[in-house]
């Protein structure tokens, strides 16, 4: 899902760049470099605690190119949260497994609270890179710099470096006086290997004066072979070698002229081929357009029939959709009625089975026989209890009569004794 969102974001960014101009594609690279400078001013390497999150500081094109969408999104959320806190708004540090939609919406809401405009959908930030991510971080970095009351100071330029640069700029252009000075220095360093030019000039000047005074031609007394040897020995040392610097503007101008000549020379050959190709393509397009018109004229009645058939088909489809809608509704009602009917059938079957089944009667008869047996047993027990009670009563009665007789007999014996 993240990769698909990243591809969609790249396509949309390319389309927007075409609308704005060819240089808009590289605008996010410039924005990313500005963002990195602002983060360095805020001392993000120490205060953001990236090492505690196992992350390295971002490179100068980190949020401008797709590297690792998951890692880039986490880095984006971490830096955004730190910048919001740095700008004076409390913001909780997002975790790695938080909902990305909620995190992005909270970051954008904080950005809007600073008065910044957000004219892009939040899904553009899910990839973790692109122009929108650079824009959000750059705006937050500016707000953090404003909150910390950061201000640029006047630049102080060291004088020594300026002098060295001036010297190097002066050395870039070689003049005839400097060539003579260099030659004079080389002559003073290597007097044994070099001929004194001043002496030679004086000698030549004197010889010219003498020749001008004398009418006849003077003959030289120097051997020609020795003179040639001396010339061959001194000739390499008299050559002036100038080192070419690739940063010199003259070299760039020469290269531009060379490339221009090459382009013009190549254009002479290719222009004919391009004109020929253009003529062939234009003729082919004319043939295609004329053939298309002919086919359209020939097949116009078939096109009309096709359109009428298409209209009939659309009407039939509409009727079919209407009929299918009624059928589905009736099918739903039918299914409900069948469900109710099944329930009623189940209830009727349960009642019929309960009415025709003789198991309850058998159970009732068994219960009655059991009750009769239990009543018989209870009667027997009642009779036994009554018999035991009667016997106990009789025993008590006999005991009472016996006690009474026992008390009467001693009284009569006492009376007889008297």
Short mmCIF file of N, CA and C in Angstrom, two decimals, residues 115-247:
data_model
loop_
_atom_site.label_atom_id
_atom_site.label_comp_id
_atom_site.label_asym_id
_atom_site.label_seq_id
_atom_site.Cartn_x
_atom_site.Cartn_y
_atom_site.Cartn_z
N UNK A 115 -0.81 29.28 10.75
CA UNK A 115 -1.22 30.17 9.68
C UNK A 115 -0.70 29.78 8.32
N UNK A 116 -0.22 28.55 8.19
CA UNK A 116 0.29 28.08 6.90
C UNK A 116 -0.83 27.42 6.11
N UNK A 117 -0.79 27.58 4.80
CA UNK A 117 -1.82 26.99 3.94
C UNK A 117 -1.42 25.57 3.55
N UNK A 118 -2.41 24.70 3.50
CA UNK A 118 -2.21 23.30 3.10
C UNK A 118 -3.16 23.03 1.95
N UNK A 119 -2.65 23.04 0.72
CA UNK A 119 -3.47 22.86 -0.47
C UNK A 119 -3.20 21.53 -1.16
N UNK A 120 -2.94 20.49 -0.38
CA UNK A 120 -2.71 19.16 -0.94
C UNK A 120 -3.35 18.14 0.00
N UNK A 121 -3.74 16.97 -0.53
CA UNK A 121 -4.38 15.95 0.33
C UNK A 121 -3.37 15.35 1.31
N UNK A 122 -3.84 14.89 2.49
CA UNK A 122 -2.92 14.29 3.47
C UNK A 122 -2.26 13.01 2.97
N UNK A 123 -2.85 12.33 1.98
CA UNK A 123 -2.24 11.08 1.50
C UNK A 123 -0.90 11.32 0.82
N UNK A 124 -0.58 12.56 0.43
CA UNK A 124 0.71 12.84 -0.19
C UNK A 124 1.86 12.65 0.78
N UNK A 125 1.58 12.72 2.09
CA UNK A 125 2.64 12.62 3.10
C UNK A 125 2.88 11.20 3.56
N UNK A 126 2.06 10.22 3.10
CA UNK A 126 2.23 8.85 3.56
C UNK A 126 3.52 8.22 3.06
N UNK A 127 3.98 8.66 1.89
CA UNK A 127 5.22 8.09 1.34
C UNK A 127 6.44 8.54 2.13
N UNK A 128 6.38 9.68 2.82
CA UNK A 128 7.51 10.15 3.60
C UNK A 128 8.52 10.95 2.81
N UNK A 129 8.27 11.22 1.54
CA UNK A 129 9.19 12.02 0.73
C UNK A 129 8.37 12.79 -0.30
N UNK A 130 9.04 13.71 -0.99
CA UNK A 130 8.36 14.49 -2.02
C UNK A 130 8.31 15.96 -1.65
N UNK A 131 7.75 16.73 -2.55
CA UNK A 131 7.70 18.18 -2.37
C UNK A 131 6.84 18.58 -1.19
N UNK A 132 5.75 17.82 -0.95
CA UNK A 132 4.85 18.16 0.15
C UNK A 132 5.53 17.94 1.51
N UNK A 133 6.29 16.83 1.64
CA UNK A 133 7.00 16.57 2.89
C UNK A 133 8.05 17.65 3.14
N UNK A 134 8.80 18.04 2.10
CA UNK A 134 9.80 19.10 2.26
C UNK A 134 9.13 20.42 2.63
N UNK A 135 7.96 20.70 2.03
CA UNK A 135 7.25 21.94 2.33
C UNK A 135 6.80 21.99 3.80
N UNK A 136 6.25 20.89 4.32
CA UNK A 136 5.77 20.86 5.70
C UNK A 136 6.94 21.05 6.67
N UNK A 137 8.03 20.31 6.46
CA UNK A 137 9.18 20.44 7.37
C UNK A 137 9.82 21.82 7.26
N UNK A 138 9.87 22.39 6.06
CA UNK A 138 10.47 23.72 5.90
C UNK A 138 9.64 24.78 6.62
N UNK A 139 8.30 24.69 6.52
CA UNK A 139 7.44 25.64 7.23
C UNK A 139 7.60 25.52 8.74
N UNK A 140 7.66 24.27 9.23
CA UNK A 140 7.83 24.07 10.68
C UNK A 140 9.19 24.56 11.15
N UNK A 141 10.23 24.38 10.31
CA UNK A 141 11.56 24.87 10.69
C UNK A 141 11.58 26.40 10.76
N UNK A 142 10.90 27.05 9.82
CA UNK A 142 10.81 28.52 9.87
C UNK A 142 10.09 28.99 11.12
N UNK A 143 9.01 28.31 11.49
CA UNK A 143 8.29 28.68 12.72
C UNK A 143 9.15 28.47 13.95
N UNK A 144 9.94 27.39 13.95
CA UNK A 144 10.84 27.14 15.09
C UNK A 144 11.91 28.22 15.18
N UNK A 145 12.45 28.65 14.03
CA UNK A 145 13.44 29.73 14.05
C UNK A 145 12.82 31.05 14.53
N UNK A 146 11.57 31.31 14.12
CA UNK A 146 10.90 32.51 14.61
C UNK A 146 10.69 32.45 16.12
N UNK A 147 10.31 31.27 16.63
CA UNK A 147 10.04 31.14 18.06
C UNK A 147 11.31 31.29 18.88
N UNK A 148 12.43 30.81 18.36
CA UNK A 148 13.71 30.93 19.07
C UNK A 148 14.37 32.28 18.85
N UNK A 149 13.69 33.22 18.14
CA UNK A 149 14.20 34.57 17.89
C UNK A 149 15.55 34.54 17.19
N UNK A 150 15.65 33.70 16.18
CA UNK A 150 16.89 33.61 15.43
C UNK A 150 16.97 34.78 14.45
N UNK A 151 18.14 35.35 14.31
CA UNK A 151 18.35 36.48 13.40
C UNK A 151 19.72 36.33 12.77
N UNK A 152 19.78 36.69 11.50
CA UNK A 152 21.07 36.61 10.80
C UNK A 152 21.94 37.79 11.21
N UNK A 153 23.21 37.52 11.40
CA UNK A 153 24.18 38.55 11.72
C UNK A 153 24.92 38.98 10.46
N UNK A 154 25.54 40.15 10.56
CA UNK A 154 26.30 40.65 9.42
C UNK A 154 27.52 39.75 9.19
N UNK A 155 27.77 39.42 7.98
CA UNK A 155 28.87 38.52 7.66
C UNK A 155 30.21 39.23 7.84
N UNK A 156 31.17 38.52 8.42
CA UNK A 156 32.53 39.04 8.61
C UNK A 156 33.45 38.28 7.67
N UNK A 157 34.10 39.02 6.79
CA UNK A 157 34.97 38.41 5.79
C UNK A 157 36.42 38.56 6.23
N UNK A 158 37.19 37.50 6.29
CA UNK A 158 38.62 37.62 6.64
C UNK A 158 39.39 38.28 5.51
N UNK A 159 40.31 39.16 5.89
CA UNK A 159 41.08 39.92 4.90
C UNK A 159 42.09 39.06 4.18
N UNK A 160 42.69 38.10 4.88
CA UNK A 160 43.74 37.28 4.27
C UNK A 160 43.19 36.47 3.11
N UNK A 161 42.05 35.88 3.32
CA UNK A 161 41.47 35.05 2.26
C UNK A 161 41.12 35.88 1.04
N UNK A 162 40.65 37.14 1.29
CA UNK A 162 40.33 38.00 0.16
C UNK A 162 41.57 38.36 -0.63
N UNK A 163 42.68 38.60 0.07
CA UNK A 163 43.91 38.92 -0.63
C UNK A 163 44.38 37.75 -1.47
N UNK A 164 44.30 36.54 -0.89
CA UNK A 164 44.70 35.36 -1.65
C UNK A 164 43.83 35.17 -2.87
N UNK A 165 42.50 35.41 -2.69
CA UNK A 165 41.61 35.27 -3.84
C UNK A 165 41.93 36.31 -4.90
N UNK A 166 42.25 37.55 -4.45
CA UNK A 166 42.59 38.58 -5.42
C UNK A 166 43.85 38.23 -6.18
N UNK A 167 44.80 37.63 -5.45
CA UNK A 167 46.05 37.24 -6.10
C UNK A 167 45.80 36.15 -7.12
N UNK A 168 44.98 35.18 -6.74
CA UNK A 168 44.69 34.10 -7.68
C UNK A 168 43.93 34.59 -8.89
N UNK A 169 43.00 35.59 -8.66
CA UNK A 169 42.28 36.13 -9.80
C UNK A 169 43.21 36.91 -10.72
N UNK A 170 44.19 37.63 -10.11
CA UNK A 170 45.15 38.36 -10.95
C UNK A 170 46.03 37.40 -11.72
N UNK A 171 46.37 36.25 -11.09
CA UNK A 171 47.22 35.28 -11.77
C UNK A 171 46.48 34.55 -12.87
N UNK A 172 45.15 34.60 -12.85
CA UNK A 172 44.40 33.87 -13.87
C UNK A 172 44.63 34.44 -15.25
N UNK A 173 44.89 35.76 -15.32
CA UNK A 173 45.13 36.40 -16.60
C UNK A 173 46.63 36.63 -16.77
N UNK A 174 47.16 36.09 -17.82
CA UNK A 174 48.60 36.15 -18.09
C UNK A 174 48.88 37.29 -19.06
N UNK A 175 49.70 38.22 -18.61
CA UNK A 175 50.08 39.35 -19.44
C UNK A 175 51.53 39.22 -19.88
N UNK A 176 51.90 40.06 -20.81
CA UNK A 176 53.26 40.00 -21.36
C UNK A 176 54.29 40.41 -20.32
N UNK A 177 53.92 41.37 -19.45
CA UNK A 177 54.88 41.80 -18.42
C UNK A 177 55.18 40.66 -17.45
N UNK A 178 54.14 39.90 -17.10
CA UNK A 178 54.38 38.79 -16.18
C UNK A 178 55.22 37.72 -16.84
N UNK A 179 55.01 37.50 -18.12
CA UNK A 179 55.85 36.52 -18.82
C UNK A 179 57.30 36.94 -18.78
N UNK A 180 57.56 38.25 -18.99
CA UNK A 180 58.94 38.72 -18.93
C UNK A 180 59.51 38.59 -17.53
N UNK A 181 58.67 38.88 -16.49
CA UNK A 181 59.15 38.72 -15.13
C UNK A 181 59.48 37.28 -14.82
N UNK A 182 58.61 36.34 -15.26
CA UNK A 182 58.88 34.92 -15.02
C UNK A 182 60.16 34.50 -15.71
N UNK A 183 60.34 34.97 -16.94
CA UNK A 183 61.56 34.61 -17.68
C UNK A 183 62.79 35.18 -16.97
N UNK A 184 62.68 36.44 -16.47
CA UNK A 184 63.82 37.04 -15.77
C UNK A 184 64.15 36.27 -14.51
N UNK A 185 63.09 35.82 -13.75
CA UNK A 185 63.35 35.02 -12.56
C UNK A 185 64.02 33.71 -12.89
N UNK A 186 63.56 33.06 -13.97
CA UNK A 186 64.19 31.80 -14.35
C UNK A 186 65.63 32.03 -14.78
N UNK A 187 65.91 33.18 -15.41
CA UNK A 187 67.28 33.46 -15.82
C UNK A 187 68.17 33.69 -14.62
N UNK A 188 67.65 34.38 -13.61
CA UNK A 188 68.47 34.62 -12.42
C UNK A 188 68.71 33.35 -11.64
N UNK A 189 67.69 32.40 -11.65
CA UNK A 189 67.88 31.14 -10.93
C UNK A 189 68.85 30.22 -11.64
N UNK A 190 68.78 30.18 -12.94
CA UNK A 190 69.64 29.26 -13.71
C UNK A 190 70.48 30.07 -14.70
N UNK A 191 71.44 30.77 -14.17
CA UNK A 191 72.29 31.59 -15.02
C UNK A 191 73.21 30.74 -15.88
N UNK A 192 73.52 29.55 -15.38
CA UNK A 192 74.43 28.70 -16.13
C UNK A 192 73.75 28.11 -17.36
N UNK A 193 72.43 27.82 -17.27
CA UNK A 193 71.73 27.16 -18.36
C UNK A 193 71.02 28.12 -19.30
N UNK A 194 70.91 29.41 -18.93
CA UNK A 194 70.16 30.37 -19.72
C UNK A 194 71.09 31.43 -20.30
N UNK A 195 70.68 31.98 -21.42
CA UNK A 195 71.41 33.10 -22.04
C UNK A 195 70.79 34.39 -21.55
N UNK A 196 71.64 35.38 -21.22
CA UNK A 196 71.16 36.67 -20.75
C UNK A 196 70.54 37.41 -21.93
N UNK A 197 69.20 37.62 -21.84
CA UNK A 197 68.50 38.27 -22.93
C UNK A 197 68.88 39.73 -23.06
N UNK A 198 69.12 40.39 -21.94
CA UNK A 198 69.50 41.79 -21.99
C UNK A 198 70.83 41.97 -22.71
N UNK A 199 71.74 41.05 -22.42
CA UNK A 199 73.05 41.12 -23.09
C UNK A 199 72.88 40.91 -24.58
N UNK A 200 72.00 39.92 -24.93
CA UNK A 200 71.76 39.66 -26.34
C UNK A 200 71.12 40.86 -27.02
N UNK A 201 70.17 41.50 -26.30
CA UNK A 201 69.55 42.69 -26.87
C UNK A 201 70.57 43.80 -27.09
N UNK A 202 71.44 44.00 -26.09
CA UNK A 202 72.47 45.04 -26.22
C UNK A 202 73.41 44.74 -27.37
N UNK A 203 73.78 43.46 -27.48
CA UNK A 203 74.68 43.09 -28.57
C UNK A 203 74.02 43.29 -29.93
N UNK A 204 72.79 42.86 -30.02
CA UNK A 204 72.09 43.03 -31.30
C UNK A 204 71.90 44.51 -31.62
N UNK A 205 71.59 45.33 -30.57
CA UNK A 205 71.44 46.76 -30.80
C UNK A 205 72.75 47.37 -31.29
N UNK A 206 73.88 46.99 -30.64
CA UNK A 206 75.18 47.51 -31.06
C UNK A 206 75.52 47.07 -32.48
N UNK A 207 75.23 45.81 -32.76
CA UNK A 207 75.52 45.32 -34.12
C UNK A 207 74.69 46.04 -35.15
N UNK A 208 73.41 46.34 -34.79
CA UNK A 208 72.57 47.09 -35.73
C UNK A 208 73.12 48.48 -35.96
N UNK A 209 73.57 49.10 -34.87
CA UNK A 209 74.15 50.44 -35.01
C UNK A 209 75.39 50.41 -35.87
N UNK A 210 76.22 49.37 -35.63
CA UNK A 210 77.45 49.28 -36.42
C UNK A 210 77.13 49.02 -37.87
N UNK A 211 76.13 48.17 -38.12
CA UNK A 211 75.75 47.87 -39.50
C UNK A 211 75.18 49.09 -40.20
N UNK A 212 74.43 49.88 -39.39
CA UNK A 212 73.89 51.08 -40.00
C UNK A 212 74.99 52.08 -40.38
N UNK A 213 76.06 52.05 -39.57
CA UNK A 213 77.16 52.97 -39.87
C UNK A 213 78.01 52.46 -41.02
N UNK A 214 78.17 51.18 -41.08
CA UNK A 214 79.02 50.61 -42.13
C UNK A 214 78.19 50.30 -43.36
N UNK A 215 78.76 50.57 -44.48
CA UNK A 215 78.06 50.33 -45.73
C UNK A 215 78.29 48.91 -46.23
N UNK A 216 79.47 48.38 -45.99
CA UNK A 216 79.74 47.04 -46.48
C UNK A 216 79.12 46.01 -45.56
N UNK A 217 78.98 44.75 -46.04
CA UNK A 217 78.41 43.64 -45.29
C UNK A 217 79.51 43.01 -44.46
N UNK A 218 79.18 42.84 -43.12
CA UNK A 218 80.16 42.24 -42.23
C UNK A 218 79.96 40.74 -42.20
N UNK A 219 81.00 40.03 -42.06
CA UNK A 219 80.93 38.58 -41.96
C UNK A 219 81.09 38.17 -40.51
N UNK A 220 80.29 37.18 -40.08
CA UNK A 220 80.35 36.70 -38.70
C UNK A 220 81.53 35.77 -38.51
N UNK A 221 82.15 35.89 -37.35
CA UNK A 221 83.29 35.03 -37.03
C UNK A 221 82.88 33.79 -36.24
N UNK A 222 81.56 33.66 -35.87
CA UNK A 222 81.09 32.52 -35.09
C UNK A 222 80.81 31.36 -36.01
N UNK A 223 81.20 30.20 -35.56
CA UNK A 223 80.97 28.99 -36.35
C UNK A 223 79.47 28.71 -36.42
N UNK A 224 78.99 28.36 -37.60
CA UNK A 224 77.55 28.11 -37.79
C UNK A 224 77.09 26.88 -37.02
N UNK A 225 77.91 25.83 -36.94
CA UNK A 225 77.53 24.61 -36.22
C UNK A 225 77.37 24.88 -34.73
N UNK A 226 78.35 25.66 -34.18
CA UNK A 226 78.24 25.98 -32.75
C UNK A 226 77.01 26.85 -32.50
N UNK A 227 76.74 27.78 -33.44
CA UNK A 227 75.54 28.64 -33.29
C UNK A 227 74.26 27.81 -33.31
N UNK A 228 74.16 26.84 -34.20
CA UNK A 228 72.97 25.97 -34.26
C UNK A 228 72.83 25.12 -33.01
N UNK A 229 73.95 24.60 -32.50
CA UNK A 229 73.91 23.82 -31.26
C UNK A 229 73.41 24.67 -30.09
N UNK A 230 73.92 25.92 -30.02
CA UNK A 230 73.48 26.81 -28.94
C UNK A 230 71.99 27.12 -29.06
N UNK A 231 71.52 27.33 -30.32
CA UNK A 231 70.08 27.59 -30.51
C UNK A 231 69.24 26.40 -30.10
N UNK A 232 69.67 25.19 -30.48
CA UNK A 232 68.92 23.98 -30.10
C UNK A 232 68.92 23.78 -28.60
N UNK A 233 70.02 24.16 -27.94
CA UNK A 233 70.10 23.98 -26.49
C UNK A 233 69.20 24.97 -25.76
N UNK A 234 69.11 26.19 -26.29
CA UNK A 234 68.36 27.23 -25.58
C UNK A 234 66.89 27.25 -25.97
N UNK A 235 66.57 26.74 -27.17
CA UNK A 235 65.20 26.86 -27.69
C UNK A 235 64.13 26.26 -26.77
N UNK A 236 64.30 25.05 -26.20
CA UNK A 236 63.25 24.54 -25.29
C UNK A 236 63.04 25.38 -24.05
N UNK A 237 64.11 26.05 -23.61
CA UNK A 237 64.00 26.85 -22.39
C UNK A 237 63.37 28.20 -22.63
N UNK A 238 63.30 28.63 -23.89
CA UNK A 238 62.69 29.91 -24.21
C UNK A 238 61.19 29.81 -24.45
N UNK A 239 60.66 28.58 -24.46
CA UNK A 239 59.23 28.42 -24.68
C UNK A 239 58.46 28.79 -23.41
N UNK A 240 57.35 29.49 -23.58
CA UNK A 240 56.49 29.89 -22.46
C UNK A 240 55.31 28.92 -22.40
N UNK A 241 55.18 28.19 -21.29
CA UNK A 241 54.09 27.23 -21.11
C UNK A 241 53.09 27.81 -20.11
N UNK A 242 51.85 27.86 -20.51
CA UNK A 242 50.77 28.39 -19.67
C UNK A 242 49.86 27.22 -19.29
N UNK A 243 49.69 27.02 -18.00
CA UNK A 243 48.82 25.94 -17.53
C UNK A 243 47.35 26.35 -17.69
N UNK A 244 46.60 25.46 -18.30
CA UNK A 244 45.17 25.74 -18.51
C UNK A 244 44.37 25.36 -17.27
N UNK A 245 43.50 26.25 -16.88
CA UNK A 245 42.63 26.02 -15.73
C UNK A 245 41.22 25.74 -16.25
N UNK A 246 40.66 24.61 -15.80
CA UNK A 246 39.31 24.25 -16.27
C UNK A 246 38.24 25.22 -15.77
N UNK A 247 38.55 26.00 -14.73
CA UNK A 247 37.57 26.93 -14.20
C UNK A 247 37.61 28.29 -14.92
#
